[in-house]
Coordinates of N, CA and C in Angstrom, one line a residue:
M1 N 39.5 4.0 -3.4 CA 38.1 4.8 -3.5 C 37.8 5.7 -2.0
E2 N 37.5 6.7 -2.1 CA 37.0 7.7 -1.1 C 35.8 8.1 -1.0
L3 N 35.4 7.8 0.6 CA 33.9 8.5 1.3 C 34.0 9.6 1.0
P4 N 32.7 10.3 0.5 CA 32.5 11.9 0.4 C 32.4 12.0 1.9
D5 N 32.5 13.5 2.3 CA 32.5 13.9 3.6 C 31.0 14.1 4.0
K6 N 31.0 14.4 4.9 CA 29.4 14.5 5.7 C 28.4 15.6 4.6
T7 N 29.0 16.7 4.5 CA 28.1 17.6 3.5 C 27.4 17.0 2.4
E8 N 28.6 16.2 1.5 CA 28.3 15.8 0.2 C 27.2 14.7 0.7
I9 N 27.5 13.5 1.6 CA 26.5 12.8 2.1 C 25.1 13.0 2.2
N10 N 24.9 14.3 2.5 CA 23.5 14.7 3.2 C 23.0 15.1 1.9
C11 N 23.8 15.7 0.7 CA 23.3 16.2 -0.3 C 22.7 14.8 -1.4
R12 N 23.6 14.1 -1.3 CA 23.0 12.7 -2.0 C 22.2 12.0 -1.4
L13 N 21.8 12.0 -0.1 CA 20.9 10.9 0.6 C 19.6 11.1 0.2
E14 N 19.0 11.9 -0.1 CA 17.9 12.0 -0.6 C 17.8 11.2 -1.8
T15 N 18.3 11.3 -2.8 CA 18.4 10.8 -3.7 C 18.6 9.1 -3.9
V16 N 19.4 8.7 -2.8 CA 19.9 7.5 -2.8 C 18.3 6.8 -1.9
L17 N 17.6 7.2 -1.2 CA 16.6 7.0 -0.7 C 15.2 6.5 -1.4
T18 N 15.3 7.7 -2.6 CA 14.2 7.6 -3.5 C 14.2 6.4 -4.3
T19 N 15.8 6.3 -4.7 CA 16.0 5.4 -5.3 C 15.5 3.8 -4.5
L20 N 16.1 3.9 -3.7 CA 15.6 2.6 -2.6 C 14.0 2.3 -2.7
Y21 N 13.7 3.6 -2.3 CA 12.2 3.5 -2.3 C 11.4 2.9 -3.3
L22 N 12.0 3.2 -4.4 CA 11.5 2.9 -5.9 C 11.8 1.4 -6.0
L23 N 12.8 0.7 -5.8 CA 13.4 -0.5 -5.7 C 12.6 -1.4 -5.0
F24 N 12.1 -0.8 -3.6 CA 11.1 -2.0 -2.6 C 9.8 -1.9 -3.5
S25 N 9.4 -0.4 -4.0 CA 8.0 -0.3 -4.7 C 8.0 -1.3 -5.9
E26 N 8.8 -1.4 -6.6 CA 9.0 -2.2 -7.8 C 8.8 -3.7 -7.6
G27 N 9.5 -4.0 -6.3 CA 9.4 -5.2 -5.9 C 8.1 -6.0 -5.1
Y28 N 7.5 -4.7 -4.0 CA 6.3 -4.9 -3.7 C 5.1 -4.8 -4.6
Y29 N 5.2 -4.3 -6.0 CA 4.2 -4.6 -7.0 C 5.0 -4.5 -8.2
S30 N 5.2 -5.4 -8.6 CA 6.2 -5.5 -9.8 C 5.4 -5.4 -11.0
T31 N 5.9 -4.5 -11.9 CA 5.1 -3.9 -12.9 C 6.4 -4.3 -14.6
S32 N 7.6 -4.6 -13.8 CA 8.1 -5.0 -14.9 C 8.3 -6.7 -15.6
Q33 N 7.7 -7.3 -14.7 CA 7.5 -9.0 -15.0 C 6.0 -9.3 -14.7
N34 N 5.6 -10.5 -15.2 CA 4.2 -11.0 -15.2 C 3.8 -11.5 -13.6
I35 N 4.5 -11.1 -12.8 CA 4.1 -11.5 -11.2 C 3.7 -9.8 -10.3
I36 N 3.3 -10.2 -9.1 CA 2.9 -9.0 -8.4 C 4.0 -8.9 -7.7
L37 N 4.4 -9.8 -7.0 CA 5.5 -9.8 -5.7 C 6.8 -10.4 -5.9
R38 N 7.9 -9.4 -6.2 CA 9.3 -9.6 -6.3 C 10.4 -9.8 -5.3
K39 N 10.5 -10.8 -4.2 CA 10.9 -10.5 -3.0 C 12.6 -10.1 -3.2
D40 N 12.7 -10.7 -4.4 CA 14.4 -10.2 -4.3 C 14.7 -9.1 -4.4
L41 N 13.6 -8.4 -5.2 CA 14.0 -6.4 -5.2 C 13.6 -6.1 -4.0
C42 N 12.9 -6.3 -3.1 CA 12.6 -6.1 -1.7 C 13.7 -6.1 -0.7
I43 N 14.3 -7.7 -0.8 CA 15.1 -7.6 0.0 C 16.1 -7.3 -0.1
E44 N 16.8 -6.9 -1.5 CA 17.7 -5.7 -1.9 C 17.7 -4.5 -1.3
A45 N 16.8 -3.7 -1.4 CA 16.1 -2.5 -1.1 C 16.3 -2.6 0.4
M46 N 15.7 -3.6 1.1 CA 15.9 -3.5 2.9 C 17.4 -3.6 3.1
R47 N 18.1 -4.4 2.2 CA 19.6 -4.4 2.9 C 20.1 -3.4 2.8
L48 N 20.2 -2.8 1.8 CA 20.7 -1.0 1.5 C 20.2 -0.4 2.4
T49 N 18.9 -0.3 2.5 CA 18.6 0.6 3.6 C 18.9 0.6 5.0
L50 N 18.9 -0.7 5.2 CA 19.7 -1.2 6.5 C 21.2 -0.6 6.8
M51 N 21.9 -0.9 5.6 CA 23.3 -0.6 5.5 C 23.3 1.2 6.1
L52 N 22.4 1.8 5.7 CA 22.3 3.4 5.8 C 21.9 3.5 7.3
A53 N 20.9 2.6 8.0 CA 20.7 2.8 9.1 C 21.7 2.5 10.0
D54 N 22.8 1.5 9.7 CA 23.9 1.1 10.8 C 24.9 1.9 10.4
N55 N 25.1 3.1 9.7 CA 26.0 3.8 9.4 C 25.9 5.1 10.2
E56 N 26.7 5.6 11.3 CA 26.3 6.7 11.5 C 26.6 7.9 10.8
M57 N 26.9 7.9 9.7 CA 27.3 9.4 8.9 C 25.7 9.1 8.0
T58 N 24.8 8.1 7.7 CA 24.0 8.4 7.1 C 22.3 7.8 7.6
N59 N 22.8 7.8 9.3 CA 21.7 7.2 9.8 C 20.5 8.5 10.4
T60 N 19.8 9.0 9.7 CA 18.8 9.7 9.7 C 17.4 9.4 10.2
R61 N 16.6 10.2 10.5 CA 15.3 9.7 11.0 C 14.7 9.3 9.7
E62 N 14.8 10.1 8.3 CA 14.0 9.6 7.2 C 14.5 8.1 7.2
V63 N 15.8 7.7 6.9 CA 16.3 6.4 6.8 C 15.6 5.6 7.7
E64 N 15.1 6.0 9.0 CA 15.0 4.8 9.7 C 13.1 4.7 9.5
A65 N 12.8 5.8 9.1 CA 11.4 5.8 8.5 C 11.1 4.8 7.5
L66 N 12.1 4.7 6.3 CA 11.8 3.7 5.4 C 12.1 2.5 5.6
M67 N 13.5 2.4 6.7 CA 13.5 1.2 7.1 C 12.3 0.4 7.7
S68 N 11.4 1.3 8.7 CA 10.0 0.9 9.4 C 9.1 0.5 8.3
L69 N 9.1 1.5 7.0 CA 7.9 1.4 6.0 C 8.1 -0.3 5.6
M70 N 9.6 -0.6 5.3 CA 9.7 -1.6 4.2 C 9.6 -2.9 5.5
C71 N 10.0 -3.0 6.8 CA 9.8 -3.9 7.6 C 8.1 -4.1 7.7
F72 N 7.2 -3.3 7.6 CA 5.9 -3.2 8.0 C 5.4 -3.8 6.7
H73 N 5.8 -3.4 5.7 CA 5.2 -4.2 4.6 C 5.3 -5.3 3.8
S74 N 6.8 -6.0 4.2 CA 7.4 -7.0 4.1 C 6.9 -8.2 5.0
S75 N 6.2 -7.6 6.2 CA 5.9 -8.6 7.4 C 4.7 -9.5 6.5
G76 N 3.6 -8.6 5.7 CA 2.5 -9.4 4.7 C 2.8 -10.5 3.8
F77 N 4.2 -10.8 3.3 CA 4.5 -11.4 2.2 C 3.8 -12.8 2.2
D78 N 4.0 -13.4 3.1 CA 3.6 -14.8 2.9 C 2.2 -14.9 3.1
A79 N 1.3 -13.7 3.2 CA -0.4 -13.7 3.1 C -0.7 -13.1 2.0
R80 N 0.2 -12.5 1.2 CA -0.4 -11.6 0.1 C -0.4 -12.6 -0.9
T81 N 0.2 -13.5 -1.1 CA -0.1 -14.7 -2.7 C -0.3 -15.7 -2.2
T82 N -1.1 -16.1 -3.5 CA -1.6 -17.7 -3.1 C 0.2 -18.4 -3.5
Q83 N -0.4 -19.7 -3.3 CA 1.2 -20.5 -4.0 C 1.5 -20.7 -5.2
S84 N 0.4 -20.2 -6.1 CA 0.7 -20.3 -7.7 C 0.6 -18.6 -7.8
G85 N 1.0 -17.5 -6.8 CA 1.4 -16.2 -7.0 C 0.1 -15.3 -7.4
E86 N -0.9 -15.9 -7.3 CA -1.9 -15.0 -7.3 C -2.5 -14.1 -6.1
L87 N -2.5 -12.8 -6.3 CA -2.7 -11.7 -5.1 C -4.1 -12.1 -4.4
I88 N -3.8 -12.0 -3.1 CA -4.9 -11.9 -2.1 C -4.9 -10.5 -1.4
L89 N -6.3 -10.2 -1.4 CA -6.5 -8.6 -1.1 C -6.2 -8.9 0.5
Y90 N -6.0 -7.4 0.9 CA -5.8 -7.5 2.3 C -6.8 -7.7 3.5
H91 N -8.3 -7.6 3.0 CA -9.0 -8.1 4.1 C -9.7 -9.5 3.8
E92 N -8.7 -10.3 2.8 CA -8.8 -11.6 2.7 C -7.5 -12.6 3.3
Q93 N -6.6 -11.8 3.5 CA -5.5 -12.6 3.8 C -5.4 -13.4 5.2
D94 N -4.7 -14.2 5.4 CA -4.5 -15.1 6.7 C -3.5 -14.4 7.5
T95 N -4.3 -13.4 8.5 CA -3.0 -13.0 9.6 C -2.3 -13.6 10.2
N96 N -2.7 -15.1 10.3 CA -1.6 -15.9 11.1 C -0.5 -16.3 10.3
L97 N -0.1 -15.6 9.3 CA 1.0 -15.6 8.2 C 1.9 -14.3 8.3
W98 N 1.3 -13.3 8.6 CA 1.9 -12.1 8.9 C 3.3 -12.4 9.9
N99 N 4.1 -12.1 9.7 CA 5.7 -12.1 10.0 C 5.6 -11.1 11.4
I100 N 5.8 -11.3 12.6 CA 5.6 -10.7 13.6 C 6.8 -10.1 14.2
E101 N 8.2 -10.8 13.9 CA 9.0 -10.3 13.8 C 9.8 -9.0 13.2
L102 N 8.9 -9.2 12.1 CA 9.2 -8.2 10.8 C 8.4 -6.7 11.4
I103 N 7.0 -7.0 12.0 CA 6.2 -5.7 12.3 C 7.0 -5.3 13.5
S104 N 7.6 -6.1 14.6 CA 8.4 -5.7 15.7 C 9.3 -4.9 15.7
W105 N 10.4 -5.1 14.4 CA 11.3 -4.5 13.6 C 10.7 -3.0 13.3
G106 N 9.6 -3.0 12.6 CA 9.3 -2.0 12.0 C 8.5 -1.0 12.9
E107 N 8.2 -1.6 14.3 CA 7.8 -0.3 15.3 C 9.2 0.1 16.0
Y108 N 10.2 -0.6 15.8 CA 11.5 -0.5 16.7 C 11.7 0.9 15.8
Y109 N 11.9 0.8 14.4 CA 12.4 1.9 13.8 C 11.7 2.9 13.6
L110 N 10.0 2.8 13.6 CA 9.2 4.0 13.4 C 9.3 5.0 14.9
N111 N 9.7 3.9 15.9 CA 9.6 5.0 17.5 C 11.0 5.7 17.4
K112 N 12.0 5.4 16.7 CA 13.3 5.8 16.4 C 13.4 7.1 15.4
A113 N 12.7 7.1 14.4 CA 12.5 7.8 13.5 C 11.4 8.9 14.1
S114 N 10.6 8.8 14.9 CA 9.8 9.7 15.5 C 10.5 10.6 16.7
T115 N 11.5 10.7 16.7 CA 12.1 11.4 17.7 C 12.7 12.5 16.7
G116 N 12.4 13.9 17.6 CA 12.9 15.2 16.9 C 11.7 15.6 16.0
N117 N 11.9 16.6 15.0 CA 11.0 17.3 14.5 C 11.0 16.9 13.0
T118 N 11.6 16.1 12.5 CA 11.5 15.5 11.2 C 10.1 14.8 11.0
L119 N 9.2 15.2 9.6 CA 8.4 14.6 9.5 C 8.4 14.5 7.8
T120 N 8.8 13.4 7.6 CA 8.2 13.1 5.9 C 7.6 12.3 5.2
K121 N 7.2 12.2 4.1 CA 6.4 11.2 3.4 C 7.0 9.6 3.9
N122 N 8.1 9.5 4.2 CA 8.4 8.0 4.6 C 7.7 7.9 6.5
H123 N 7.6 9.0 6.8 CA 7.0 8.7 8.5 C 5.7 8.5 8.1
V124 N 5.2 9.3 7.4 CA 3.5 9.1 7.4 C 3.6 7.9 6.5
E125 N 3.7 7.3 5.5 CA 3.5 6.1 4.9 C 4.0 5.0 5.9
A126 N 4.8 4.9 6.7 CA 5.3 4.0 7.5 C 4.1 4.1 8.7
A127 N 3.6 5.2 9.2 CA 2.5 5.1 10.1 C 1.4 4.2 9.6
I128 N 0.9 4.7 8.1 CA -0.2 4.0 7.6 C 0.1 2.8 7.7
A129 N 1.2 2.0 7.3 CA 1.7 0.5 7.3 C 1.7 0.0 8.8
Y130 N 1.7 0.7 9.7 CA 1.5 0.3 10.8 C 0.3 -0.1 11.2
W131 N -0.5 0.8 11.0 CA -2.0 0.4 11.0 C -2.4 -0.8 10.5
H132 N -1.8 -0.9 9.3 CA -2.5 -2.1 8.4 C -1.9 -3.3 9.1
T133 N -1.1 -3.2 10.2 CA -0.5 -4.2 10.9 C -1.4 -4.8 11.9
H134 N -2.4 -4.3 12.1 CA -3.7 -4.2 13.2 C -4.4 -5.4 12.8
K135 N -4.5 -6.2 13.1 CA -5.7 -7.1 12.8 C -7.4 -7.0 12.9
D136 N -7.4 -6.1 13.8 CA -9.0 -5.6 14.5 C -9.3 -4.8 13.0
D137 N -10.7 -4.6 12.7 CA -11.2 -3.8 11.9 C -12.0 -2.6 12.4
S138 N -11.2 -2.1 13.4 CA -11.9 -0.8 14.3 C -12.1 0.2 13.7
T139 N -13.0 1.3 14.2 CA -13.2 2.5 14.0 C -11.8 3.6 14.0
E140 N -11.3 3.0 15.2 CA -10.2 4.0 15.4 C -8.9 3.5 14.5
K141 N -8.6 2.3 14.2 CA -8.0 2.1 12.6 C -8.0 2.7 11.9
W142 N -9.2 2.8 11.1 CA -9.4 3.6 10.1 C -9.4 5.0 10.0
E143 N -10.1 5.3 11.1 CA -10.0 7.1 11.2 C -8.4 7.4 11.3
S144 N -7.8 7.0 12.1 CA -6.3 6.7 12.2 C -5.7 7.0 10.5
I145 N -5.9 6.0 9.8 CA -5.4 6.0 8.5 C -6.0 7.0 7.9
L146 N -7.3 7.3 8.2 CA -7.7 8.2 7.1 C -7.1 9.9 7.7
Q147 N -6.7 10.2 8.7 CA -5.8 11.0 9.3 C -4.8 11.3 8.7
L148 N -3.8 10.0 8.7 CA -2.4 9.9 8.1 C -2.6 10.1 6.8
Y149 N -3.5 9.6 5.7 CA -3.5 10.1 4.4 C -3.7 11.5 4.2
N150 N -4.7 12.7 4.9 CA -4.7 13.7 4.6 C -3.5 14.1 5.1
K151 N -2.6 14.1 6.1 CA -1.3 14.6 6.3 C -0.2 14.2 4.7
L152 N -0.5 13.1 4.6 CA 0.5 12.5 3.2 C 0.2 13.2 2.1
L153 N -1.2 13.6 2.0 CA -1.7 14.5 0.6 C -1.4 15.5 0.9
F154 N -1.1 16.3 2.0 CA -0.6 17.8 2.1 C 1.0 17.6 2.2
I155 N 1.5 16.4 2.5 CA 3.0 16.9 2.1 C 3.3 16.8 0.4
V156 N 2.8 15.2 0.0 CA 3.0 14.9 -1.0 C 1.6 14.5 -1.9
Y157 N 1.3 15.2 -2.7 CA -0.1 14.7 -3.2 C 0.2 13.7 -4.5
S158 N -0.4 12.5 -4.5 CA -0.3 11.7 -5.7 C -1.7 11.0 -6.2
P159 N -1.9 10.6 -7.1 CA -3.4 9.9 -7.3 C -3.7 9.1 -6.5
I160 N -2.6 8.1 -6.7 CA -3.1 6.3 -6.0 C -3.0 6.7 -4.1
A161 N -2.4 7.9 -3.8 CA -2.7 8.0 -2.0 C -4.0 8.5 -2.1
A162 N -4.3 9.4 -3.0 CA -5.9 10.1 -3.2 C -6.8 8.9 -3.0
L163 N -6.8 7.9 -3.8 CA -7.2 6.7 -4.1 C -7.6 5.9 -2.7
N164 N -6.2 5.8 -2.0 CA -6.3 4.9 -0.8 C -6.9 5.6 0.0
R165 N -6.8 7.3 0.1 CA -7.5 7.6 1.0 C -8.9 7.2 1.2
T166 N -9.6 7.5 0.1 CA -11.0 7.4 -0.3 C -11.5 5.7 0.4
F167 N -10.8 4.9 0.4 CA -10.9 3.7 0.7 C -11.2 3.8 2.4
A168 N -10.1 4.4 2.9 CA -10.3 4.7 4.4 C -11.2 5.6 4.8
L169 N -11.4 6.4 4.1 CA -12.7 7.1 4.3 C -14.1 6.3 4.0
A170 N -14.3 5.4 3.4 CA -15.4 4.2 3.5 C -15.4 3.7 4.6
K171 N -14.5 3.0 5.0 CA -14.2 2.1 6.4 C -14.7 3.2 7.5
A172 N -14.2 4.2 7.8 CA -14.1 5.1 8.8 C -15.2 5.8 8.9
N173 N -15.9 6.6 7.8 CA -17.3 7.0 7.9 C -18.6 6.4 7.2
S174 N -18.4 6.3 5.7 CA -19.6 5.7 5.0 C -18.9 5.7 3.2
F175 N -19.6 4.3 2.9 CA -19.3 4.3 1.6 C -19.7 5.5 0.6
E176 N -20.9 5.8 0.7 CA -21.6 6.9 -0.1 C -20.6 8.1 -0.2
E177 N -19.7 8.4 1.0 CA -19.1 9.6 1.2 C -17.9 9.2 0.2
A178 N -17.4 8.0 0.6 CA -15.9 7.6 -0.4 C -16.6 7.3 -2.0
I179 N -17.5 7.3 -2.0 CA -17.8 7.4 -3.6 C -17.9 8.5 -4.3
S180 N -18.5 9.3 -3.6 CA -18.7 11.2 -3.7 C -17.2 11.4 -4.0
E181 N -16.5 11.4 -2.9 CA -14.9 11.9 -3.0 C -14.1 11.4 -4.0
A182 N -14.2 9.8 -4.4 CA -13.3 9.2 -5.3 C -13.9 9.3 -6.7
E183 N -14.9 9.7 -6.7 CA -15.7 10.3 -8.4 C -15.1 11.6 -8.5
K184 N -14.8 12.5 -7.9 CA -14.2 13.8 -8.1 C -12.8 13.7 -8.5
L185 N -12.1 12.2 -8.4 CA -10.8 12.4 -8.8 C -10.7 12.1 -10.5
N186 N -11.7 11.5 -11.0 CA -11.9 11.2 -12.3 C -10.9 10.8 -12.7
L187 N -10.4 9.7 -12.2 CA -8.9 8.9 -13.0 C -9.3 8.1 -13.9
K188 N -9.7 8.3 -15.0 CA -10.4 7.3 -16.1 C -9.4 6.7 -16.8
D189 N -8.2 7.0 -16.9 CA -7.2 6.4 -17.2 C -6.3 5.4 -16.2
N190 N -7.1 5.2 -14.9 CA -6.4 4.1 -14.1 C -7.2 3.2 -13.8
Q191 N -6.7 2.0 -13.6 CA -7.4 0.7 -13.2 C -7.6 0.4 -11.8
F192 N -6.8 1.2 -11.3 CA -7.2 1.2 -9.6 C -8.3 2.4 -9.4
Y193 N -8.8 3.1 -10.0 CA -9.6 4.1 -10.0 C -11.0 3.1 -10.0
Y194 N -11.0 2.5 -11.0 CA -12.2 1.6 -11.5 C -12.4 0.5 -10.7
A195 N -11.2 0.1 -10.1 CA -11.4 -1.1 -9.3 C -11.7 -0.8 -7.8
L196 N -11.6 0.5 -7.5 CA -11.9 1.1 -6.1 C -13.6 1.2 -6.0
L197 N -13.9 1.9 -7.1 CA -15.3 2.1 -7.2 C -16.2 0.8 -7.2
G198 N -15.5 -0.3 -8.3 CA -16.0 -1.8 -8.1 C -16.5 -2.2 -6.7
E199 N -15.4 -1.9 -6.2 CA -15.6 -2.3 -4.3 C -16.5 -1.5 -3.6
L200 N -16.6 -0.1 -4.1 CA -17.4 0.8 -3.4 C -18.6 0.3 -3.6
Y201 N -19.1 -0.1 -4.8 CA -20.7 0.2 -5.2 C -20.9 -1.5 -5.1
T202 N -20.3 -2.4 -4.6 CA -20.7 -3.7 -4.7 C -21.8 -3.8 -3.9
Q203 N -22.1 -3.4 -2.6 CA -23.2 -4.0 -2.0 C -24.5 -2.5 -2.5
S204 N -24.3 -1.5 -2.8 CA -25.3 -0.6 -3.1 C -25.9 -0.8 -4.7
N205 N -24.6 -0.8 -5.5 CA -25.3 -1.1 -6.7 C -24.4 -1.9 -7.9
P206 N -24.5 -3.2 -7.4 CA -24.0 -4.5 -8.1 C -23.6 -4.4 -9.6
D207 N -24.7 -3.9 -10.4 CA -24.6 -3.8 -11.8 C -23.5 -2.5 -12.2
L208 N -23.5 -1.6 -11.1 CA -22.7 -0.4 -11.7 C -21.1 -1.2 -11.2
A209 N -21.2 -1.8 -10.1 CA -19.7 -2.2 -9.3 C -19.3 -3.0 -10.6
K210 N -20.0 -4.1 -11.4 CA -19.4 -4.7 -12.3 C -18.8 -3.8 -13.6
K211 N -19.9 -2.8 -13.9 CA -19.0 -2.2 -15.1 C -17.6 -1.5 -14.6
H212 N -17.6 -0.9 -13.3 CA -16.5 -0.4 -12.8 C -15.1 -1.4 -13.0
F213 N -15.7 -2.7 -12.7 CA -14.6 -3.9 -12.5 C -14.1 -4.2 -14.1
E214 N -15.3 -4.1 -14.7 CA -15.0 -4.6 -16.5 C -14.1 -3.5 -17.0
S215 N -14.1 -2.2 -16.8 CA -13.5 -1.3 -17.2 C -11.8 -1.5 -16.6
A216 N -11.9 -1.8 -15.4 CA -10.6 -1.9 -14.8 C -9.9 -3.1 -15.3
I217 N -10.7 -4.5 -15.8 CA -9.6 -5.2 -16.6 C -9.3 -4.7 -17.6
L218 N -9.7 -4.2 -18.3 CA -9.6 -3.6 -19.5 C -8.1 -2.7 -19.5
L219 N -8.0 -2.1 -18.6 CA -7.0 -0.9 -18.2 C -5.7 -2.3 -17.5
A220 N -5.9 -2.8 -16.8 CA -5.3 -3.8 -16.0 C -3.9 -4.3 -17.2
K221 N -2.7 -4.0 -16.9 CA -1.4 -4.6 -17.7 C -0.9 -5.8 -17.1
S222 N -1.1 -6.2 -16.1 CA -0.6 -7.7 -15.7 C -1.7 -8.7 -15.5
K223 N -1.2 -10.2 -16.0 CA -2.0 -11.3 -15.7 C -2.7 -11.3 -14.2
A224 N -1.6 -10.9 -13.2 CA -2.2 -10.9 -12.1 C -3.6 -10.1 -11.5
D225 N -3.2 -8.9 -12.3 CA -3.8 -7.8 -12.0 C -5.4 -8.3 -12.8
K226 N -5.5 -8.8 -13.6 CA -6.6 -9.3 -14.5 C -7.2 -10.3 -13.6
Q227 N -6.6 -11.2 -13.2 CA -7.4 -12.3 -12.5 C -8.0 -12.2 -11.0
I228 N -7.3 -11.1 -10.3 CA -7.7 -10.6 -9.0 C -9.2 -10.1 -9.8
L229 N -9.0 -8.8 -10.5 CA -10.3 -8.2 -10.8 C -11.4 -9.4 -11.7
Q230 N -11.2 -10.2 -12.3 CA -11.8 -11.1 -12.9 C -12.4 -11.9 -11.9
S231 N -12.0 -12.0 -10.9 CA -12.5 -13.2 -9.8 C -13.6 -11.9 -8.9
R232 N -13.3 -11.0 -8.6 CA -14.2 -9.9 -8.1 C -15.5 -9.9 -8.6
L233 N -15.2 -9.7 -10.4 CA -16.6 -9.9 -11.2 C -17.5 -10.9 -11.1
D234 N -16.8 -12.2 -11.3 CA -17.4 -13.3 -10.9 C -17.9 -13.5 -9.9
G235 N -17.5 -12.9 -8.4 CA -18.1 -13.0 -7.6 C -19.6 -12.5 -7.7
L236 N -19.6 -11.3 -8.6 CA -20.8 -10.5 -8.3 C -21.7 -11.1 -9.6
N237 N -21.2 -12.0 -10.6 CA -22.2 -12.5 -11.6 C -22.8 -13.7 -10.9
K238 N -21.7 -14.1 -9.8 CA -22.3 -15.5 -9.3 C -23.6 -15.1 -8.2
N239 N -23.0 -14.1 -7.6 CA -24.6 -13.4 -6.9 C -25.8 -13.1 -7.4
S240 N -25.6 -12.8 -8.7 CA -26.6 -12.3 -9.3 C -27.4 -13.4 -9.6
T241 N -26.8 -14.5 -9.9 CA -27.3 -15.6 -10.5 C -28.2 -16.3 -9.3
L242 N -27.7 -16.7 -8.2 CA -27.9 -17.2 -7.2 C -29.4 -16.5 -6.5
E243 N -29.4 -14.9 -6.8 CA -30.3 -14.2 -6.6 C -31.4 -14.4 -7.5
Y244 N -30.9 -14.4 -8.9 CA -32.4 -14.8 -9.6 C -33.2 -16.1 -9.4
C245 N -32.0 -17.2 -9.0 CA -32.8 -18.3 -8.7 C -33.7 -18.6 -7.6
K246 N -33.6 -17.7 -6.7 CA -34.1 -17.8 -5.4 C -35.7 -17.7 -5.9

């Protein structure tokens, strides 16, 4: 078996990185099995990416950015699900369970990736993930995340990134502005669209929030997704009952 030359490796590297990104993504939010998190797929994606980062023929700034992204995301694995495998939302996670060592490795690879003039999708996503490892809920954090999503959408547009941007907009500016931007997306076949609107309307219009969560439940494909959405809906119904009994 012979290794391809440097030129051929460079031609193939983008496809390899896309494959590793998709492998990690499938593990991070699994759609092939009735579970949210598959650590085995994430660990394998990280192992292969680390091999690229450790090889001088494949150690590029984009490889380092992808390695950073994976480290940041995997640092929250222990806080992301319950012992029974149910999803825990970001703002409800026990930050004491975050893996500080993996966060440090993420910062290490992000700093290496930031040298030079290369700016890729992986760089921006890694920077967004970096800010999500900050425990504080400051305006600086969410304004930084918002600006990074603006850059990400300029590099490559995706509906999910646009939805995530609106949540950052709500935290950095206002829920009213975020609702306006989210509804413009009109992603009526997407469960995350309705789930986000449910979250955004929770305080200002609980009845409308319930309808959005109900729509999200109907579109959800996995048991884990349905459980977390149902818990949000149940919480709203419980609050309505308590308010009625006052």
